[in-house]
């Protein structure tokens, strides 16, 4: 269980903008086996034609963010030879905001349908998720292991683990309890979305230049849409169901046995729990600790994130 550290510095706010010329943004309907149809917005960035194709990377964002979270890393990952697909998961960004379906196995199913049925991806994919997206990434790899080349996830206490049970009621993650209260959080947050979201960015960032006012504006617009805060809270309201599902799966099926990597910020309190938590649910794994980063790794130190992900997936044949 090697622990790798990256030492790339985070970019300054004046760093040149990364080209988005290859990005394709689409909003498409998908239909689940339960006959529910929702619309999923995603970014699709193919590898350059001059580079040998190495596989597909699925990036899954967290809360309170959208696919915008990965803005700095999409093109660099693609430049290395990967097709990079970055959806807004159900309830977030420009995707549909249904009342139900926020169990992480359902959110993983949404993305599996997007990749396999809509985008026609045939090869095994590399799944990367952060925060809530880390929970979805684990659910994806657990349920579609035959189609998963590798899984990288982190910066979340995974429901079903002892670490989750230890921290879920702590002040540090007060929102786990607050979000689970019916109706009240929506009433208190409505009209104050920017104040609420800014709290999370300020509390969990180490690189203070990572999430700029214009980024907060974008996230605020996203979570001010009708149904968006309700959907974001519903993601949390099913954590106990997720915990039961994950624990039962490990008990009956066993620990996940696909190449696995944990990704954590060096300045994040969660980094201390990385190895024991991953050990509960993975047969084997590596841990990537990204320097100069708190909770928002792909935004705070995108070069370190890209370096660590490419080093890991580059060892695996999709």
GROMACS .gro file of C-alpha atoms in nm:
model
  318
    1UNK     CA    1   0.000   0.000   0.000
    2UNK     CA    2   0.251   0.262  -0.111
    3UNK     CA    3   0.182   0.624  -0.031
    4UNK     CA    4   0.285   0.861  -0.310
    5UNK     CA    5   0.335   1.235  -0.272
    6UNK     CA    6   0.325   1.485  -0.558
    7UNK     CA    7   0.519   1.806  -0.527
    8UNK     CA    8   0.385   2.014  -0.815
    9UNK     CA    9   0.287   2.361  -0.708
   10UNK     CA   10  -0.063   2.492  -0.767
   11UNK     CA   11  -0.089   2.748  -1.046
   12UNK     CA   12  -0.113   3.116  -0.973
   13UNK     CA   13  -0.439   3.295  -1.053
   14UNK     CA   14  -0.257   3.447  -1.351
   15UNK     CA   15  -0.163   3.115  -1.511
   16UNK     CA   16  -0.252   3.094  -1.882
   17UNK     CA   17  -0.595   2.951  -1.953
   18UNK     CA   18  -0.602   2.589  -2.065
   19UNK     CA   19  -0.742   2.533  -2.413
   20UNK     CA   20  -1.096   2.399  -2.426
   21UNK     CA   21  -1.103   2.373  -2.805
   22UNK     CA   22  -1.155   1.993  -2.799
   23UNK     CA   23  -1.430   2.002  -2.537
   24UNK     CA   24  -1.777   1.898  -2.648
   25UNK     CA   25  -2.061   1.979  -2.412
   26UNK     CA   26  -2.390   1.796  -2.450
   27UNK     CA   27  -2.713   1.741  -2.256
   28UNK     CA   28  -2.868   1.405  -2.339
   29UNK     CA   29  -3.152   1.186  -2.210
   30UNK     CA   30  -3.073   0.851  -2.054
   31UNK     CA   31  -3.326   0.589  -1.947
   32UNK     CA   32  -3.257   0.362  -1.652
   33UNK     CA   33  -3.373  -0.003  -1.622
   34UNK     CA   34  -3.652   0.124  -1.391
   35UNK     CA   35  -3.779   0.327  -1.689
   36UNK     CA   36  -3.682   0.664  -1.542
   37UNK     CA   37  -3.559   0.915  -1.800
   38UNK     CA   38  -3.332   1.200  -1.692
   39UNK     CA   39  -3.107   1.439  -1.881
   40UNK     CA   40  -2.733   1.438  -1.812
   41UNK     CA   41  -2.499   1.722  -1.904
   42UNK     CA   42  -2.140   1.621  -1.971
   43UNK     CA   43  -1.810   1.741  -2.114
   44UNK     CA   44  -1.638   1.505  -2.358
   45UNK     CA   45  -1.275   1.579  -2.446
   46UNK     CA   46  -1.112   1.335  -2.692
   47UNK     CA   47  -0.740   1.273  -2.698
   48UNK     CA   48  -0.543   1.461  -2.965
   49UNK     CA   49  -0.527   1.275  -3.295
   50UNK     CA   50  -0.147   1.281  -3.290
   51UNK     CA   51  -0.130   1.094  -2.958
   52UNK     CA   52  -0.177   0.719  -2.911
   53UNK     CA   53  -0.513   0.650  -2.747
   54UNK     CA   54  -0.471   0.508  -2.396
   55UNK     CA   55  -0.827   0.477  -2.270
   56UNK     CA   56  -1.117   0.669  -2.117
   57UNK     CA   57  -1.118   0.855  -1.785
   58UNK     CA   58  -1.448   0.936  -1.612
   59UNK     CA   59  -1.424   1.230  -1.367
   60UNK     CA   60  -1.702   1.260  -1.106
   61UNK     CA   61  -1.736   1.587  -0.915
   62UNK     CA   62  -1.844   1.650  -0.556
   63UNK     CA   63  -2.071   1.882  -0.356
   64UNK     CA   64  -2.114   2.179  -0.366
   65UNK     CA   65  -1.964   2.174  -0.713
   66UNK     CA   66  -2.031   2.066  -1.071
   67UNK     CA   67  -1.823   1.942  -1.363
   68UNK     CA   68  -1.659   2.288  -1.347
   69UNK     CA   69  -1.453   2.145  -1.062
   70UNK     CA   70  -1.229   1.967  -1.315
   71UNK     CA   71  -1.178   2.266  -1.549
   72UNK     CA   72  -0.800   2.273  -1.495
   73UNK     CA   73  -0.735   1.900  -1.545
   74UNK     CA   74  -0.955   1.789  -1.836
   75UNK     CA   75  -0.728   1.902  -2.119
   76UNK     CA   76  -0.398   1.795  -1.954
   77UNK     CA   77  -0.535   1.445  -1.892
   78UNK     CA   78  -0.663   1.433  -2.249
   79UNK     CA   79  -0.330   1.557  -2.386
   80UNK     CA   80  -0.171   1.246  -2.235
   81UNK     CA   81  -0.381   1.025  -2.464
   82UNK     CA   82  -0.708   0.979  -2.278
   83UNK     CA   83  -1.066   1.053  -2.368
   84UNK     CA   84  -1.197   1.245  -2.066
   85UNK     CA   85  -1.570   1.243  -1.983
   86UNK     CA   86  -1.693   1.478  -1.710
   87UNK     CA   87  -2.067   1.470  -1.629
   88UNK     CA   88  -2.280   1.672  -1.394
   89UNK     CA   89  -2.426   1.390  -1.188
   90UNK     CA   90  -2.804   1.375  -1.138
   91UNK     CA   91  -2.922   1.676  -0.941
   92UNK     CA   92  -2.622   1.898  -1.019
   93UNK     CA   93  -2.521   2.156  -1.276
   94UNK     CA   94  -2.722   2.133  -1.596
   95UNK     CA   95  -2.843   1.777  -1.536
   96UNK     CA   96  -3.196   1.683  -1.430
   97UNK     CA   97  -3.297   1.733  -1.067
   98UNK     CA   98  -3.542   1.457  -0.982
   99UNK     CA   99  -3.670   1.417  -0.627
  100UNK     CA  100  -3.530   1.064  -0.583
  101UNK     CA  101  -3.252   0.839  -0.706
  102UNK     CA  102  -2.958   0.972  -0.505
  103UNK     CA  103  -2.840   0.638  -0.371
  104UNK     CA  104  -2.482   0.616  -0.498
  105UNK     CA  105  -2.549   0.288  -0.676
  106UNK     CA  106  -2.822   0.464  -0.879
  107UNK     CA  107  -2.600   0.763  -0.953
  108UNK     CA  108  -2.331   0.519  -1.067
  109UNK     CA  109  -2.585   0.342  -1.289
  110UNK     CA  110  -2.672   0.676  -1.452
  111UNK     CA  111  -2.309   0.729  -1.548
  112UNK     CA  112  -2.262   0.370  -1.663
  113UNK     CA  113  -2.557   0.413  -1.900
  114UNK     CA  114  -2.413   0.743  -2.024
  115UNK     CA  115  -2.075   0.584  -2.096
  116UNK     CA  116  -2.184   0.253  -2.243
  117UNK     CA  117  -2.521   0.319  -2.407
  118UNK     CA  118  -2.496   0.681  -2.515
  119UNK     CA  119  -2.122   0.732  -2.572
  120UNK     CA  120  -2.061   0.373  -2.684
  121UNK     CA  121  -1.749   0.320  -2.474
  122UNK     CA  122  -1.649  -0.046  -2.507
  123UNK     CA  123  -1.316  -0.062  -2.326
  124UNK     CA  124  -1.270  -0.070  -1.951
  125UNK     CA  125  -1.259   0.281  -1.809
  126UNK     CA  126  -1.064   0.460  -1.538
  127UNK     CA  127  -1.306   0.604  -1.281
  128UNK     CA  128  -1.198   0.904  -1.073
  129UNK     CA  129  -1.416   1.070  -0.809
  130UNK     CA  130  -1.384   1.322  -0.530
  131UNK     CA  131  -1.607   1.391  -0.225
  132UNK     CA  132  -1.959   1.269  -0.314
  133UNK     CA  133  -1.810   1.178  -0.651
  134UNK     CA  134  -1.569   0.950  -0.464
  135UNK     CA  135  -1.865   0.765  -0.317
  136UNK     CA  136  -2.014   0.733  -0.666
  137UNK     CA  137  -1.678   0.618  -0.808
  138UNK     CA  138  -1.659   0.342  -0.547
  139UNK     CA  139  -2.017   0.238  -0.624
  140UNK     CA  140  -1.937   0.233  -0.997
  141UNK     CA  141  -1.626   0.019  -0.961
  142UNK     CA  142  -1.802  -0.215  -0.718
  143UNK     CA  143  -2.098  -0.279  -0.945
  144UNK     CA  144  -1.929  -0.262  -1.284
  145UNK     CA  145  -1.590  -0.409  -1.200
  146UNK     CA  146  -1.583  -0.596  -1.531
  147UNK     CA  147  -1.588  -0.259  -1.708
  148UNK     CA  148  -1.353  -0.078  -1.471
  149UNK     CA  149  -0.981  -0.062  -1.547
  150UNK     CA  150  -0.908   0.130  -1.226
  151UNK     CA  151  -1.075   0.344  -0.964
  152UNK     CA  152  -0.934   0.651  -0.789
  153UNK     CA  153  -1.138   0.818  -0.517
  154UNK     CA  154  -1.094   1.023  -0.205
  155UNK     CA  155  -1.170   1.324   0.013
  156UNK     CA  156  -1.478   1.161   0.161
  157UNK     CA  157  -1.560   0.933   0.453
  158UNK     CA  158  -1.703   0.640   0.260
  159UNK     CA  159  -2.042   0.528   0.396
  160UNK     CA  160  -2.016   0.173   0.525
  161UNK     CA  161  -1.668   0.213   0.671
  162UNK     CA  162  -1.574   0.261   1.036
  163UNK     CA  163  -1.423   0.600   0.947
  164UNK     CA  164  -1.764   0.717   0.826
  165UNK     CA  165  -1.924   0.598   1.149
  166UNK     CA  166  -1.656   0.778   1.348
  167UNK     CA  167  -1.686   1.119   1.184
  168UNK     CA  168  -2.046   1.144   1.060
  169UNK     CA  169  -2.171   1.317   1.374
  170UNK     CA  170  -1.874   1.547   1.427
  171UNK     CA  171  -1.880   1.925   1.403
  172UNK     CA  172  -1.631   1.908   1.114
  173UNK     CA  173  -1.902   1.751   0.898
  174UNK     CA  174  -2.204   1.915   1.064
  175UNK     CA  175  -2.374   1.925   0.725
  176UNK     CA  176  -2.412   1.546   0.720
  177UNK     CA  177  -2.671   1.586   0.998
  178UNK     CA  178  -2.806   1.924   0.887
  179UNK     CA  179  -2.872   1.805   0.533
  180UNK     CA  180  -3.061   1.501   0.659
  181UNK     CA  181  -3.329   1.714   0.828
  182UNK     CA  182  -3.642   1.728   0.608
  183UNK     CA  183  -3.735   2.063   0.452
  184UNK     CA  184  -3.562   2.297   0.701
  185UNK     CA  185  -3.225   2.325   0.522
  186UNK     CA  186  -3.393   2.421   0.195
  187UNK     CA  187  -3.585   2.696   0.372
  188UNK     CA  188  -3.275   2.834   0.542
  189UNK     CA  189  -3.044   2.816   0.239
  190UNK     CA  190  -3.284   2.957  -0.022
  191UNK     CA  191  -3.172   3.306  -0.121
  192UNK     CA  192  -2.845   3.259   0.067
  193UNK     CA  193  -2.687   2.998  -0.161
  194UNK     CA  194  -2.366   3.195  -0.211
  195UNK     CA  195  -2.310   3.242   0.163
  196UNK     CA  196  -2.369   2.871   0.224
  197UNK     CA  197  -2.145   2.749  -0.057
  198UNK     CA  198  -1.867   2.996   0.026
  199UNK     CA  199  -1.857   2.851   0.378
  200UNK     CA  200  -1.748   2.513   0.242
  201UNK     CA  201  -1.484   2.654   0.008
  202UNK     CA  202  -1.331   2.874   0.279
  203UNK     CA  203  -1.341   2.600   0.542
  204UNK     CA  204  -1.181   2.325   0.334
  205UNK     CA  205  -0.937   2.510   0.103
  206UNK     CA  206  -0.563   2.541   0.164
  207UNK     CA  207  -0.480   2.725  -0.161
  208UNK     CA  208  -0.688   3.039  -0.119
  209UNK     CA  209  -0.652   3.132  -0.487
  210UNK     CA  210  -0.800   2.804  -0.613
  211UNK     CA  211  -1.169   2.894  -0.611
  212UNK     CA  212  -1.203   3.250  -0.733
  213UNK     CA  213  -1.510   3.477  -0.702
  214UNK     CA  214  -1.610   3.396  -1.060
  215UNK     CA  215  -1.602   3.025  -0.975
  216UNK     CA  216  -1.821   3.086  -0.671
  217UNK     CA  217  -2.056   3.282  -0.899
  218UNK     CA  218  -2.083   2.981  -1.130
  219UNK     CA  219  -2.143   2.736  -0.848
  220UNK     CA  220  -2.396   2.974  -0.690
  221UNK     CA  221  -2.591   2.999  -1.014
  222UNK     CA  222  -2.588   2.621  -1.043
  223UNK     CA  223  -2.723   2.566  -0.691
  224UNK     CA  224  -2.976   2.850  -0.719
  225UNK     CA  225  -3.164   2.669  -0.995
  226UNK     CA  226  -3.507   2.529  -0.907
  227UNK     CA  227  -3.460   2.199  -0.726
  228UNK     CA  228  -3.082   2.218  -0.712
  229UNK     CA  229  -3.034   2.264  -0.337
  230UNK     CA  230  -3.303   2.004  -0.266
  231UNK     CA  231  -3.118   1.761  -0.494
  232UNK     CA  232  -2.783   1.841  -0.331
  233UNK     CA  233  -2.928   1.773   0.013
  234UNK     CA  234  -3.096   1.453  -0.104
  235UNK     CA  235  -2.753   1.323  -0.201
  236UNK     CA  236  -2.673   1.330   0.174
  237UNK     CA  237  -3.011   1.209   0.295
  238UNK     CA  238  -2.942   0.859   0.162
  239UNK     CA  239  -2.594   0.819   0.315
  240UNK     CA  240  -2.726   0.563   0.564
  241UNK     CA  241  -2.873   0.358   0.278
  242UNK     CA  242  -2.538   0.386   0.102
  243UNK     CA  243  -2.365   0.267   0.417
  244UNK     CA  244  -2.588  -0.038   0.444
  245UNK     CA  245  -2.539  -0.116   0.074
  246UNK     CA  246  -2.158  -0.086   0.088
  247UNK     CA  247  -2.120  -0.284   0.409
  248UNK     CA  248  -2.346  -0.562   0.284
  249UNK     CA  249  -2.162  -0.576  -0.048
  250UNK     CA  250  -1.822  -0.613   0.117
  251UNK     CA  251  -1.968  -0.880   0.347
  252UNK     CA  252  -2.126  -1.086   0.070
  253UNK     CA  253  -1.907  -1.016  -0.236
  254UNK     CA  254  -1.581  -0.921  -0.071
  255UNK     CA  255  -1.347  -0.627  -0.097
  256UNK     CA  256  -1.310  -0.453  -0.431
  257UNK     CA  257  -1.042  -0.619  -0.640
  258UNK     CA  258  -0.969  -0.372  -0.919
  259UNK     CA  259  -0.659  -0.148  -0.926
  260UNK     CA  260  -0.740   0.122  -0.673
  261UNK     CA  261  -0.600   0.456  -0.564
  262UNK     CA  262  -0.696   0.693  -0.286
  263UNK     CA  263  -0.651   1.066  -0.357
  264UNK     CA  264  -0.628   1.311  -0.067
  265UNK     CA  265  -0.497   1.663  -0.010
  266UNK     CA  266  -0.193   1.682   0.216
  267UNK     CA  267  -0.359   1.962   0.416
  268UNK     CA  268  -0.693   1.784   0.443
  269UNK     CA  269  -0.790   1.621   0.776
  270UNK     CA  270  -0.920   1.323   0.580
  271UNK     CA  271  -0.568   1.231   0.466
  272UNK     CA  272  -0.499   1.082   0.810
  273UNK     CA  273  -0.782   0.831   0.760
  274UNK     CA  274  -0.697   0.734   0.402
  275UNK     CA  275  -0.509   0.406   0.449
  276UNK     CA  276  -0.729   0.250   0.720
  277UNK     CA  277  -1.045   0.346   0.533
  278UNK     CA  278  -0.933   0.208   0.196
  279UNK     CA  279  -0.808  -0.108   0.365
  280UNK     CA  280  -1.165  -0.185   0.475
  281UNK     CA  281  -1.302  -0.197   0.121
  282UNK     CA  282  -1.012  -0.272  -0.119
  283UNK     CA  283  -0.800  -0.583  -0.162
  284UNK     CA  284  -0.501  -0.363  -0.244
  285UNK     CA  285  -0.451   0.005  -0.316
  286UNK     CA  286  -0.216   0.300  -0.339
  287UNK     CA  287  -0.261   0.636  -0.169
  288UNK     CA  288  -0.180   0.960  -0.348
  289UNK     CA  289  -0.127   1.256  -0.115
  290UNK     CA  290  -0.123   1.578  -0.316
  291UNK     CA  291   0.093   1.852  -0.168
  292UNK     CA  292  -0.018   2.214  -0.133
  293UNK     CA  293  -0.384   2.110  -0.132
  294UNK     CA  294  -0.671   2.088   0.107
  295UNK     CA  295  -1.004   1.927   0.022
  296UNK     CA  296  -1.043   2.057  -0.336
  297UNK     CA  297  -0.746   1.877  -0.489
  298UNK     CA  298  -0.823   1.917  -0.861
  299UNK     CA  299  -0.872   2.290  -0.812
  300UNK     CA  300  -0.604   2.363  -0.553
  301UNK     CA  301  -0.320   2.171  -0.716
  302UNK     CA  302  -0.430   2.058  -1.062
  303UNK     CA  303  -0.074   1.977  -1.174
  304UNK     CA  304  -0.028   1.748  -0.876
  305UNK     CA  305  -0.365   1.587  -0.939
  306UNK     CA  306  -0.287   1.525  -1.306
  307UNK     CA  307   0.062   1.395  -1.230
  308UNK     CA  308  -0.067   1.150  -0.971
  309UNK     CA  309  -0.362   1.023  -1.174
  310UNK     CA  310  -0.153   0.973  -1.489
  311UNK     CA  311   0.120   0.792  -1.298
  312UNK     CA  312  -0.139   0.551  -1.161
  313UNK     CA  313  -0.355   0.486  -1.469
  314UNK     CA  314  -0.046   0.472  -1.688
  315UNK     CA  315   0.053   0.146  -1.520
  316UNK     CA  316  -0.279  -0.019  -1.609
  317UNK     CA  317  -0.387  -0.155  -1.944
  318UNK     CA  318  -0.751  -0.065  -2.006
   0.00000   0.00000   0.00000
